[in-house]
mmCIF file of C-alpha atoms in Angstrom:
data_model
loop_
_atom_site.group_PDB
_atom_site.id
_atom_site.type_symbol
_atom_site.label_atom_id
_atom_site.label_comp_id
_atom_site.label_asym_id
_atom_site.label_seq_id
_atom_site.Cartn_x
_atom_site.Cartn_y
_atom_site.Cartn_z
ATOM 1 C CA MET A 16 53.587 -26.479 -70.504
ATOM 2 C CA LEU A 17 55.947 -24.004 -72.178
ATOM 3 C CA LYS A 18 57.960 -26.905 -73.638
ATOM 4 C CA ILE A 19 54.843 -28.053 -75.528
ATOM 5 C CA PHE A 20 54.442 -24.605 -77.109
ATOM 6 C CA GLY A 21 58.142 -24.475 -77.882
ATOM 7 C CA ASN A 22 57.997 -27.828 -79.635
ATOM 8 C CA LEU A 23 54.944 -26.704 -81.616
ATOM 9 C CA LEU A 24 56.667 -23.504 -82.687
ATOM 10 C CA ASP A 25 59.757 -25.482 -83.699
ATOM 11 C CA PHE A 26 57.597 -27.857 -85.760
ATOM 12 C CA ASN A 27 55.796 -24.956 -87.482
ATOM 13 C CA GLU A 28 59.113 -23.259 -88.292
ATOM 14 C CA LYS A 29 60.449 -26.502 -89.773
ATOM 15 C CA GLU A 30 57.341 -26.833 -91.945
ATOM 16 C CA LEU A 31 57.593 -23.207 -93.109
ATOM 17 C CA LYS A 32 61.264 -23.679 -93.898
ATOM 18 C CA LYS A 33 60.359 -26.595 -96.191
ATOM 19 C CA LEU A 34 57.842 -24.411 -98.055
ATOM 20 C CA ARG A 35 60.104 -21.429 -98.687
ATOM 21 C CA PRO A 36 61.962 -22.883 -101.727
ATOM 22 C CA MET A 37 58.604 -23.618 -103.363
ATOM 23 C CA VAL A 38 57.467 -20.023 -102.794
ATOM 24 C CA GLU A 39 60.742 -18.729 -104.238
ATOM 25 C CA LYS A 40 60.165 -20.855 -107.343
ATOM 26 C CA ILE A 41 56.614 -19.490 -107.739
ATOM 27 C CA ASN A 42 57.872 -15.939 -107.315
ATOM 28 C CA SER A 43 60.576 -16.538 -109.943
ATOM 29 C CA LEU A 44 57.842 -17.494 -112.435
ATOM 30 C CA GLU A 45 55.771 -14.370 -111.801
ATOM 31 C CA PRO A 46 57.426 -12.130 -114.436
ATOM 32 C CA GLY A 47 56.664 -14.713 -117.134
ATOM 33 C CA MET A 48 53.063 -15.027 -116.036
ATOM 34 C CA LYS A 49 52.667 -11.244 -116.121
ATOM 35 C CA LYS A 50 53.712 -11.315 -119.801
ATOM 36 C CA LEU A 51 50.865 -13.675 -120.742
ATOM 37 C CA LYS A 52 47.940 -12.216 -122.631
ATOM 38 C CA ASP A 53 44.480 -12.826 -121.167
ATOM 39 C CA LYS A 54 43.641 -15.225 -123.997
ATOM 40 C CA ASP A 55 46.703 -17.368 -123.086
ATOM 41 C CA PHE A 56 45.358 -18.458 -119.698
ATOM 42 C CA PRO A 57 42.899 -21.168 -120.865
ATOM 43 C CA ALA A 58 45.550 -22.562 -123.205
ATOM 44 C CA LYS A 59 48.061 -22.709 -120.390
ATOM 45 C CA THR A 60 45.517 -24.536 -118.230
ATOM 46 C CA ALA A 61 44.855 -26.986 -121.078
ATOM 47 C CA SER A 62 48.607 -27.562 -121.313
ATOM 48 C CA PHE A 63 48.794 -28.260 -117.557
ATOM 49 C CA LYS A 64 45.876 -30.725 -117.850
ATOM 50 C CA GLU A 65 47.608 -32.494 -120.699
ATOM 51 C CA ARG A 66 50.818 -32.807 -118.695
ATOM 52 C CA VAL A 67 48.848 -34.296 -115.788
ATOM 53 C CA ALA A 68 47.106 -36.719 -118.162
ATOM 54 C CA LYS A 69 50.545 -37.845 -119.371
ATOM 55 C CA GLY A 70 51.601 -38.681 -115.829
ATOM 56 C CA GLU A 71 53.158 -35.497 -114.455
ATOM 57 C CA THR A 72 52.258 -35.089 -110.791
ATOM 58 C CA LEU A 73 50.399 -32.151 -109.375
ATOM 59 C CA ASP A 74 53.269 -31.702 -106.923
ATOM 60 C CA ASN A 75 55.657 -31.230 -109.809
ATOM 61 C CA LEU A 76 53.279 -28.808 -111.527
ATOM 62 C CA LEU A 77 52.553 -26.851 -108.336
ATOM 63 C CA PRO A 78 54.934 -23.875 -108.813
ATOM 64 C CA GLU A 79 53.728 -23.153 -112.352
ATOM 65 C CA ALA A 80 50.069 -23.705 -111.533
ATOM 66 C CA PHE A 81 50.210 -21.552 -108.402
ATOM 67 C CA ALA A 82 51.978 -18.782 -110.359
ATOM 68 C CA LEU A 83 49.295 -18.879 -113.067
ATOM 69 C CA ALA A 84 46.470 -18.958 -110.501
ATOM 70 C CA ARG A 85 47.998 -16.045 -108.612
ATOM 71 C CA GLU A 86 48.158 -13.996 -111.806
ATOM 72 C CA ALA A 87 44.604 -14.986 -112.819
ATOM 73 C CA ILE A 88 43.313 -13.854 -109.424
ATOM 74 C CA PHE A 89 45.257 -10.600 -109.703
ATOM 75 C CA ARG A 90 43.842 -9.837 -113.149
ATOM 76 C CA THR A 91 40.231 -10.659 -112.282
ATOM 77 C CA VAL A 92 39.896 -9.735 -108.602
ATOM 78 C CA GLY A 93 42.805 -7.354 -108.139
ATOM 79 C CA GLU A 94 44.377 -9.332 -105.280
ATOM 80 C CA ARG A 95 47.913 -10.731 -105.334
ATOM 81 C CA ALA A 96 48.523 -13.747 -103.119
ATOM 82 C CA PHE A 97 51.230 -13.157 -100.525
ATOM 83 C CA ASP A 98 53.875 -15.773 -99.831
ATOM 84 C CA VAL A 99 52.095 -16.933 -96.651
ATOM 85 C CA GLN A 100 48.908 -17.510 -98.662
ATOM 86 C CA LEU A 101 50.898 -19.614 -101.141
ATOM 87 C CA MET A 102 52.317 -21.589 -98.210
ATOM 88 C CA ALA A 103 48.777 -22.150 -96.908
ATOM 89 C CA ALA A 104 47.640 -23.252 -100.363
ATOM 90 C CA ALA A 105 50.505 -25.744 -100.601
ATOM 91 C CA THR A 106 49.693 -27.036 -97.124
ATOM 92 C CA LEU A 107 46.068 -27.550 -98.150
ATOM 93 C CA HIS A 108 47.179 -29.347 -101.295
ATOM 94 C CA GLN A 109 49.208 -31.728 -99.093
ATOM 95 C CA GLY A 110 46.007 -32.594 -97.237
ATOM 96 C CA GLN A 111 47.088 -30.745 -94.095
ATOM 97 C CA ILE A 112 45.433 -28.003 -92.094
ATOM 98 C CA ALA A 113 46.557 -24.422 -92.566
ATOM 99 C CA GLU A 114 45.490 -22.016 -89.833
ATOM 100 C CA GLN A 115 44.675 -18.495 -91.017
ATOM 101 C CA LYS A 116 42.876 -15.856 -89.052
ATOM 102 C CA THR A 117 39.922 -13.802 -90.296
ATOM 103 C CA GLY A 118 41.080 -11.577 -93.146
ATOM 104 C CA GLU A 119 44.296 -13.498 -93.828
ATOM 105 C CA GLY A 120 43.087 -14.953 -97.111
ATOM 106 C CA LYS A 121 41.677 -18.416 -96.464
ATOM 107 C CA THR A 122 39.446 -18.254 -99.521
ATOM 108 C CA LEU A 123 42.284 -16.993 -101.702
ATOM 109 C CA SER A 124 44.494 -19.859 -100.539
ATOM 110 C CA ALA A 125 41.691 -22.356 -101.143
ATOM 111 C CA ALA A 126 41.082 -20.999 -104.670
ATOM 112 C CA ILE A 127 44.751 -21.466 -105.592
ATOM 113 C CA THR A 128 44.672 -25.017 -104.227
ATOM 114 C CA ALA A 129 41.428 -25.696 -106.096
ATOM 115 C CA TYR A 130 42.999 -24.514 -109.363
ATOM 116 C CA LEU A 131 45.942 -26.912 -108.994
ATOM 117 C CA ASN A 132 43.806 -29.867 -108.010
ATOM 118 C CA GLY A 133 41.217 -29.054 -110.696
ATOM 119 C CA LEU A 134 43.837 -29.814 -113.307
ATOM 120 C CA SER A 135 43.450 -33.519 -112.547
ATOM 121 C CA GLY A 136 39.929 -33.485 -113.968
ATOM 122 C CA LYS A 137 38.622 -35.320 -110.913
ATOM 123 C CA GLY A 138 36.743 -32.354 -109.454
ATOM 124 C CA VAL A 139 37.398 -30.320 -106.343
ATOM 125 C CA HIS A 140 35.005 -29.375 -103.583
ATOM 126 C CA ILE A 141 35.449 -26.436 -101.234
ATOM 127 C CA VAL A 142 33.018 -26.710 -98.346
ATOM 128 C CA THR A 143 31.778 -23.917 -96.100
ATOM 129 C CA VAL A 144 28.875 -23.832 -93.671
ATOM 130 C CA ASN A 145 28.006 -20.304 -94.749
ATOM 131 C CA ASP A 146 25.695 -20.035 -97.799
ATOM 132 C CA TYR A 147 26.413 -16.327 -98.217
ATOM 133 C CA LEU A 148 30.185 -16.924 -98.386
ATOM 134 C CA ALA A 149 29.701 -19.843 -100.755
ATOM 135 C CA ARG A 150 27.799 -17.640 -103.218
ATOM 136 C CA ARG A 151 30.092 -14.651 -102.753
ATOM 137 C CA ASP A 152 33.330 -16.563 -103.147
ATOM 138 C CA THR A 153 32.111 -18.581 -106.114
ATOM 139 C CA GLY A 154 31.440 -15.306 -107.859
ATOM 140 C CA TRP A 155 34.590 -13.673 -106.611
ATOM 141 C CA TYR A 156 37.333 -16.200 -107.095
ATOM 142 C CA GLY A 157 35.226 -18.202 -109.548
ATOM 143 C CA LYS A 158 35.938 -15.395 -112.027
ATOM 144 C CA ALA A 159 39.628 -16.183 -111.770
ATOM 145 C CA LEU A 160 39.165 -19.931 -112.157
ATOM 146 C CA ASN A 161 36.925 -19.370 -115.207
ATOM 147 C CA PHE A 162 39.401 -16.860 -116.615
ATOM 148 C CA ALA A 163 42.112 -19.514 -116.333
ATOM 149 C CA GLY A 164 39.980 -22.114 -118.109
ATOM 150 C CA LEU A 165 38.305 -24.112 -115.375
ATOM 151 C CA SER A 166 34.564 -24.482 -114.867
ATOM 152 C CA LEU A 167 32.857 -24.409 -111.494
ATOM 153 C CA GLY A 168 29.522 -24.342 -109.766
ATOM 154 C CA CYS A 169 28.062 -23.624 -106.383
ATOM 155 C CA ILE A 170 25.682 -25.838 -104.417
ATOM 156 C CA ILE A 171 23.700 -24.171 -101.649
#
């Protein structure tokens, strides 16, 4: 039984190790994002959308987009995504499951992932079974996505 847990922990550590260089890249972009004026965010988003339309992959754009989303959230909500939340966001973007406990920033991670995937113009859906949280989080992190130049709605 302990061997199973050991293998699982080894697998998780390997996955986290793969994500660390991406987080370092995002962190290296933070000073540049802090220098942006508020009015620059929608233009930066438009530039990202154009790059995607010209064939650049979301995976390639991920560090810049996550850095911009992190700064947009900080400016509108006052929260700065921690490295583990960026790792969770990248994991979600890859179509995998990221386990986070209550209070560890699931919604923040999902908002960052939604920003990146929203750049494709195909639409993104975040689903929750809780109507209250859907309304609250659309207002909360929706401010950041709007600030950055994306539009969103909430279906109850």
